[in-house]
Amino acid sequence: MEYPPPPYRIKMVEPIRLLDAQSRLSRMKEAHWNLFNLNAQDIYLDFLTDSGTGAMTQEQWAAMMTGDESYANARSFRRFESAVREFTGLPEVIPTHQGRAAENILLPSVLGEGKYVVSNQSFDTTVGHILFNGKEPMDIVIDEGLDPSTDYPFKGNMNLEKLRGALEGENVALVTLVLTNNAGGGQPVSIENIQRVSEITKEYGIPFFLDIARIVENSYFVQQRELPEMSIRDIVRRTCQLADGVWMSAKKDAYVNIGGFIALKDKEGADRMRERLVLFEGFPSYGGLAGRDLEAIATGLEQVISDERIVEHRIKQVEYLHSKLSEIGVPLVKPPGGHAIFIDAKSMLPHIPPEEFPGQALACQLYIEGGIRSVEIGSLMFGREENGKFVPANMELVRLAIPRRVYEQGHFDYVVAIMKRLLEKKDEIRGMRIVKEPELLRHFTCTLDVIE
Ligand SMILES: *Cc1c(COP(=O)(O)O)cnc(C)c1O
């Protein structure tokens, strides 16, 4: 496929440097083979995450200069509030400093009696907050969503039969849908599925909220695959209307570096949340953000639904990298999602068993070969020991998350060239072992070594 022409040009640049091969190897050793330990300045291309790593427009930067930093009911808050209302169609707006802060305010206010928070696939910060509130996550994405080789158009959909089953058991505290399904490869959820979940939760009287970090990307896929006549603006609004409310990490589809919000229909519920907000975030008109941040988010939200080429270009960039890597024979999760590429390390490195972390081995080699940072999503992140026996993750993946408006064709072609070199010497890549690990979330801080 051809590279999509960008709907912008560049007038500010951030220099980046590629260390020589020897320095890259020694930095990797100094980082104990954990990419989270590398210094960002030693990385040439950083695909660790698309969260808060994007570039803003001149209008967003200009709006920041006009931020009203008054403590209560600043002009910037009123502008933010009306931008979020316009975006979601929901009346009650609560700013937070990022997505997980919204979870901290929202969950205790809406959780019912039951034990489970049912979702297509809760994101890891959400899982943390669910557990912290004494509940348990129950992920019921459709079977297609767990199979890396199928091309099903809405692999983020929820399994409706399982939803009914869970609700019949009368043990559900809340139902959510993540759009797109981040933990499941950025795969979209159809409007039809959201509509059905909405109807079923109403029937049982259970609250239903949407995690809309990537709702613009989800709406783009809905437009392409389900509702070609509708604008992305209208699809976003229609989606939000189907739930009791939404929460958003603005670090994704609002195209800013920090921020988030909750929006909902119920005024009483919102006022309960505002009480918690004052305790944990700040006064209800700023919620942990500066006036200038509120301005940047407002402008970002307005722009991304006014010009559909913004999200179209982003998703085509992801498709471009996916198609070029496929062409040279890199095994990938199909189809490409909204924000990232997932390499199937298990099939690329069949000589490395899951207990020797093929994903981590590949991610480290990507850095050593080309100064590229990615992240393992496999047995290092999700594997565990049970009765002294190793239990692997479902899949051994390496994720390249694409920051918004940051990299261009030359960068992507460079990734393809580096992967080509790695394919040629893949049989020499060795497995890894953990040297030291903490008790929880080990992938962030563990140290590793290469198995000789
Ligand atoms: C990033 C993200 C969050 C958490 O947001 P932060 O801004 O990182 O706190 C929650 N849900 C999803 C789907 C996300 O992608």
XYZ file of C-alpha atoms and ligand atoms in Angstrom:
467
model
C 0.000 0.000 0.000
C 1.102 3.591 -0.603
C 1.986 5.936 2.211
C -1.009 8.197 3.082
C -0.300 11.915 2.452
C -0.404 13.763 5.814
C -3.069 16.463 6.374
C -0.399 18.743 7.952
C 3.106 20.045 7.466
C 5.828 20.452 10.076
C 7.164 23.697 11.541
C 8.863 22.622 14.729
C 11.298 19.711 14.967
C 12.706 17.713 17.849
C 16.152 16.283 17.065
C 16.613 12.575 17.785
C 19.808 10.549 17.558
C 20.747 6.987 16.792
C 23.578 5.729 19.001
C 26.205 3.511 17.348
C 25.759 -0.258 17.534
C 28.247 -0.788 20.351
C 26.617 1.866 22.568
C 23.171 0.397 21.939
C 24.369 -3.011 23.099
C 25.981 -1.587 26.225
C 22.893 0.558 27.037
C 20.763 -2.596 26.750
C 23.078 -4.442 29.144
C 23.113 -1.492 31.563
C 19.292 -1.548 31.437
C 19.410 -5.265 32.388
C 17.507 -6.185 29.218
C 14.408 -4.302 30.332
C 13.326 -1.599 27.843
C 11.544 0.392 30.574
C 14.981 1.064 32.085
C 16.394 2.759 28.967
C 16.764 6.534 28.935
C 14.501 8.114 26.327
C 17.429 10.106 24.884
C 19.175 6.833 23.981
C 16.238 5.754 21.831
C 15.939 6.625 18.150
C 12.276 5.713 17.505
C 10.022 5.260 20.537
C 6.976 3.035 20.025
C 6.496 2.219 23.715
C 3.061 3.863 23.837
C 0.712 6.247 22.016
C -0.432 7.708 25.354
C 0.338 11.406 25.717
C 3.175 11.133 23.177
C 1.488 12.902 20.252
C 2.174 16.284 18.628
C -0.335 19.115 19.071
C -1.530 21.535 16.390
C -0.657 25.253 16.211
C -4.257 25.974 17.295
C -3.809 23.836 20.427
C -0.535 25.598 21.319
C -2.140 28.981 20.669
C -5.136 28.095 22.855
C -2.769 27.140 25.690
C -1.459 30.692 25.732
C -4.983 31.925 26.428
C -5.591 29.565 29.371
C -7.540 31.142 32.234
C -5.890 30.000 35.462
C -8.643 31.204 37.809
C -9.329 28.679 40.566
C -13.099 28.444 40.197
C -15.209 28.411 37.013
C -12.476 29.750 34.752
C -13.365 30.698 31.184
C -11.164 27.766 30.053
C -13.320 25.355 32.041
C -16.523 26.641 30.434
C -14.942 26.196 27.021
C -13.757 22.666 27.952
C -17.211 21.807 29.287
C -18.955 22.856 26.108
C -16.376 21.048 23.916
C -16.934 17.808 25.876
C -20.729 18.290 25.690
C -20.498 18.814 21.943
C -18.206 15.776 21.555
C -20.216 13.337 23.695
C -23.701 14.831 23.694
C -23.708 14.271 27.480
C -24.631 17.143 29.851
C -22.546 16.522 33.007
C -18.796 17.078 32.565
C -16.078 16.317 35.138
C -12.409 17.035 34.336
C -9.651 14.725 35.671
C -5.890 14.758 35.244
C -5.848 11.535 33.196
C -7.794 8.338 32.475
C -6.961 6.412 35.638
C -7.915 9.438 37.745
C -11.336 9.307 36.071
C -11.515 5.625 37.048
C -10.689 6.526 40.640
C -13.582 9.022 40.736
C -16.084 7.042 38.661
C -15.881 3.463 39.905
C -16.695 3.928 43.623
C -19.622 6.177 42.623
C -21.293 3.772 40.188
C -20.370 0.265 41.340
C -23.402 -1.773 42.392
C -23.635 -4.620 44.896
C -22.378 -7.441 42.671
C -18.866 -8.821 42.548
C -17.962 -8.467 38.867
C -17.166 -5.631 36.499
C -17.997 -7.133 33.120
C -16.212 -5.755 30.050
C -15.065 -6.776 26.584
C -11.533 -6.492 28.038
C -10.744 -4.052 30.849
C -7.528 -2.064 30.405
C -4.838 -2.697 33.042
C -5.345 0.561 35.014
C -9.077 -0.220 35.113
C -8.323 -3.732 36.378
C -6.220 -2.145 39.123
C -9.076 0.120 40.205
C -11.624 -2.713 40.027
C -9.486 -4.833 42.381
C -8.758 -1.843 44.617
C -12.531 -1.420 45.049
C -12.935 -5.058 46.114
C -14.495 -6.231 42.826
C -13.277 -8.576 40.098
C -12.904 -8.047 36.359
C -14.720 -10.420 33.989
C -13.581 -10.076 30.360
C -15.958 -11.531 27.774
C -14.688 -10.377 24.386
C -15.966 -12.545 21.481
C -13.851 -15.620 20.571
C -12.628 -13.967 17.345
C -11.005 -11.296 19.524
C -8.593 -13.876 20.948
C -7.498 -15.340 17.607
C -4.594 -13.387 16.015
C -5.186 -14.876 12.545
C -8.856 -14.011 11.833
C -9.810 -10.883 9.895
C -13.188 -10.332 11.626
C -14.102 -6.598 11.347
C -15.168 -6.020 14.987
C -12.879 -8.165 17.105
C -13.490 -5.918 20.133
C -17.181 -6.900 20.433
C -18.598 -8.317 23.661
C -20.005 -11.850 23.751
C -23.707 -11.119 24.372
C -24.618 -14.637 25.463
C -21.960 -14.521 28.155
C -23.207 -11.070 29.174
C -26.725 -12.428 29.695
C -25.308 -15.386 31.590
C -23.388 -13.081 33.907
C -26.403 -10.816 34.484
C -28.693 -13.818 35.182
C -26.277 -14.744 37.970
C -27.153 -11.390 39.643
C -23.553 -10.772 40.595
C -22.632 -7.877 38.295
C -21.664 -4.460 39.697
C -21.070 -2.629 36.409
C -20.773 -3.254 32.665
C -18.239 -1.399 30.514
C -16.995 -1.486 26.930
C -13.510 -0.328 25.927
C -13.474 1.467 22.519
C -11.264 0.410 20.793
C -10.166 -2.623 22.788
C -6.656 -1.520 23.767
C -5.611 -4.706 25.592
C -6.963 -6.737 22.655
C -4.913 -5.057 19.937
C -6.878 -1.845 19.345
C -9.723 -3.756 17.701
C -13.045 -1.919 17.263
C -16.511 -2.552 18.716
C -19.533 -2.218 16.407
C -22.404 0.178 17.079
C -24.724 -2.807 16.843
C -22.860 -4.530 19.689
C -22.862 -1.365 21.829
C -26.599 -0.987 21.188
C -27.299 -4.577 22.245
C -25.188 -4.237 25.413
C -27.086 -1.033 26.167
C -30.466 -2.785 25.815
C -29.456 -5.793 27.868
C -27.996 -3.739 30.743
C -31.174 -1.597 30.824
C -33.288 -4.739 31.011
C -31.369 -5.819 34.127
C -30.980 -2.335 35.615
C -27.168 -2.468 35.721
C -25.059 0.703 35.076
C -23.253 0.797 31.704
C -20.237 3.038 31.034
C -17.850 3.372 28.090
C -14.064 3.729 28.261
C -13.686 6.087 25.268
C -9.899 6.699 25.166
C -9.913 5.806 21.428
C -13.529 6.499 20.466
C -12.562 8.516 17.386
C -10.558 5.581 16.022
C -13.459 3.267 16.891
C -15.869 5.599 15.080
C -13.612 5.655 12.021
C -13.788 1.845 11.838
C -17.582 1.969 12.361
C -17.843 4.440 9.472
C -15.684 2.241 7.218
C -17.326 -1.064 8.106
C -20.850 -0.401 9.378
C -22.306 3.100 8.874
C -20.711 4.627 5.746
C -23.345 7.386 5.532
C -22.621 8.864 8.953
C -19.983 11.429 9.947
C -17.452 10.520 12.625
C -18.837 13.376 14.748
C -22.313 11.803 14.677
C -20.994 8.286 15.308
C -19.065 9.483 18.380
C -22.200 11.152 19.762
C -24.485 8.257 18.950
C -22.056 5.894 20.694
C -21.909 7.989 23.881
C -25.727 8.303 23.999
C -26.036 4.513 24.300
C -24.450 4.445 27.769
C -25.151 6.025 31.152
C -21.847 7.813 30.748
C -18.247 7.667 29.558
C -14.717 8.294 30.746
C -11.761 9.281 28.616
C -7.989 9.415 28.808
C -7.474 12.574 26.717
C -3.859 11.438 26.158
C -5.185 9.324 23.287
C -7.908 10.628 20.952
C -8.040 14.201 22.322
C -4.487 14.620 20.946
C -2.943 16.123 24.101
C -0.096 15.183 26.439
C -2.138 15.065 29.663
C -5.781 15.115 30.730
C -9.039 13.210 30.996
C -12.706 13.503 31.880
C -15.959 11.815 32.845
C -19.221 12.754 31.110
C -22.625 11.408 32.043
C -26.400 11.884 31.917
C -27.297 11.755 35.616
C -26.890 15.042 37.526
C -27.179 13.398 40.953
C -24.531 10.818 40.088
C -22.285 13.563 38.777
C -22.623 15.536 41.994
C -21.588 12.442 43.996
C -18.507 12.193 41.798
C -17.726 15.888 42.254
C -17.523 15.329 46.022
C -14.846 12.701 45.455
C -13.209 14.931 42.848
C -12.570 17.698 45.380
C -10.832 15.169 47.621
C -8.591 13.522 45.012
C -8.221 15.862 42.033
C -9.305 19.414 42.738
C -12.215 21.819 42.460
C -14.883 20.563 39.983
C -13.919 23.159 37.371
C -10.305 22.035 36.954
C -9.961 18.470 38.275
C -6.169 18.318 38.483
C -5.541 20.256 35.264
C -4.267 23.771 34.520
C -6.494 26.147 32.541
C -4.085 25.791 29.601
C -4.527 21.985 29.613
C -8.307 22.411 29.482
C -7.839 24.690 26.447
C -5.609 22.166 24.659
C -8.116 19.346 25.229
C -11.079 21.483 24.102
C -9.295 22.408 20.875
C -8.091 18.820 20.317
C -11.610 17.418 20.681
C -13.086 20.056 18.366
C -10.447 19.480 15.694
C -10.523 15.696 15.634
C -14.261 15.565 14.923
C -14.229 18.518 12.503
C -11.555 17.138 10.174
C -11.926 13.423 9.528
C -8.552 13.313 7.756
C -6.818 13.539 11.152
C -7.907 10.104 12.317
C -7.953 8.674 8.800
C -4.279 9.537 8.286
C -3.342 8.030 11.635
C -5.081 4.740 10.977
C -3.636 4.572 7.457
C -0.137 5.049 8.918
C -0.764 1.996 11.094
C -2.078 0.094 8.048
C 0.969 1.158 6.029
C 3.427 -0.217 8.572
C 1.299 -3.372 8.893
C 1.284 -3.967 5.142
C 5.038 -3.323 4.696
C 5.958 -5.655 7.558
C 3.578 -8.309 6.226
C 5.147 -8.058 2.777
C 8.607 -8.975 4.096
C 7.169 -11.892 6.063
C 6.877 -10.600 9.645
C 4.041 -12.535 11.351
C 1.488 -9.997 12.663
C -1.847 -9.945 14.474
C -4.579 -9.330 11.886
C -6.234 -7.061 10.913
C -4.305 -3.896 11.931
C -6.026 -2.121 14.852
C -6.289 1.603 15.444
C -3.125 2.509 17.302
C -0.501 -0.222 17.144
C 1.156 -3.119 15.336
C 1.491 -6.447 17.125
C 4.246 -8.845 16.050
C 3.605 -12.522 16.774
C 6.963 -13.392 18.351
C 5.969 -17.004 19.002
C 5.713 -17.728 15.291
C 8.671 -15.528 14.316
C 11.000 -17.197 16.860
C 9.680 -20.775 17.152
C 13.001 -21.942 18.595
C 12.402 -19.888 21.782
C 9.784 -21.465 24.098
C 7.328 -19.166 25.959
C 9.191 -19.668 29.261
C 12.207 -18.009 27.616
C 10.152 -14.922 26.617
C 10.395 -14.761 22.798
C 8.615 -11.359 22.802
C 11.122 -9.802 25.178
C 14.023 -11.328 23.210
C 12.693 -9.754 20.001
C 11.977 -6.378 21.621
C 15.563 -6.199 22.967
C 16.998 -7.084 19.551
C 14.880 -4.356 17.908
C 16.635 -1.868 20.153
C 20.106 -3.318 19.644
C 19.683 -3.549 15.863
C 18.000 -0.177 15.289
C 17.496 1.885 18.466
C 13.754 1.153 18.332
C 11.741 0.801 21.549
C 8.684 -1.460 21.608
C 7.027 -3.384 24.427
C 6.576 -7.100 25.103
C 2.983 -8.190 25.630
C 3.365 -11.853 26.423
C 4.593 -14.142 29.165
C 6.853 -11.543 30.761
C 3.790 -9.312 31.266
C 1.087 -11.936 31.831
C 2.799 -15.298 32.495
C 2.866 -16.678 36.030
C 3.948 -19.538 38.245
C 1.309 -21.916 39.583
C 2.471 -24.615 42.028
C 5.999 -24.211 40.743
C 4.842 -24.624 37.143
C 5.182 -21.959 34.430
C 1.839 -20.811 32.960
C 2.386 -18.853 29.710
C 0.302 -15.936 28.389
C -2.245 -16.560 25.596
C 0.042 -14.962 23.030
C 3.687 -13.823 22.785
C 3.471 -10.378 21.171
C 5.654 -7.327 20.636
C 3.684 -4.079 20.347
C 4.744 -1.026 18.354
C 2.323 1.727 19.442
C 2.280 4.665 17.029
C 2.370 8.182 18.576
C -0.002 10.639 16.850
C 1.491 12.973 14.195
C 5.077 12.259 15.357
C 6.668 9.903 12.819
C 6.554 9.940 9.022
C 7.154 7.564 6.128
C 10.953 7.571 6.470
C 10.668 6.438 10.082
C 8.298 3.620 9.205
C 10.444 2.475 6.276
C 13.413 2.407 8.661
C 11.475 0.075 11.008
C 10.781 -2.216 8.056
C 14.481 -2.249 7.079
C 15.533 -3.115 10.643
C 12.940 -5.898 10.862
C 14.213 -7.274 7.569
C 17.730 -7.519 9.018
C 16.351 -9.234 12.127
C 14.425 -11.750 10.017
C 17.680 -12.698 8.284
C 19.363 -13.529 11.576
C 16.368 -14.597 13.629
C 17.749 -18.086 14.292
C 20.629 -16.535 16.240
C 18.286 -14.690 18.647
C 18.470 -16.295 22.095
C 15.833 -16.694 24.779
C 15.910 -14.807 28.093
C 15.628 -15.552 31.771
C 14.496 -13.360 34.658
C 17.250 -12.484 37.126
C 15.200 -10.498 39.643
C 11.485 -9.711 39.802
C 9.102 -7.836 42.085
C 5.814 -9.382 43.235
C 3.426 -7.333 41.093
C 3.559 -5.989 37.512
C 7.029 -7.468 37.046
C 7.517 -6.345 33.434
C 8.065 -2.713 34.523
C 10.995 -3.322 36.856
C 12.360 -6.878 36.552
C 15.919 -7.515 35.357
C 16.780 -10.159 32.786
C 19.688 -11.791 31.002
C 20.264 -13.640 27.739
C 20.417 -17.422 27.983
C 23.808 -18.476 26.589
C -4.621 4.850 28.573
C -5.886 4.178 28.920
C -6.453 4.280 30.188
C -5.765 5.004 31.332
O -5.524 6.315 31.030
P -4.265 7.156 31.594
O -4.485 8.489 31.003
O -3.030 6.453 31.115
O -4.362 7.145 33.080
C -7.674 3.653 30.406
N -8.283 2.955 29.447
C -7.757 2.822 28.216
C -8.482 2.034 27.170
C -6.546 3.423 27.905
O -6.012 3.258 26.687
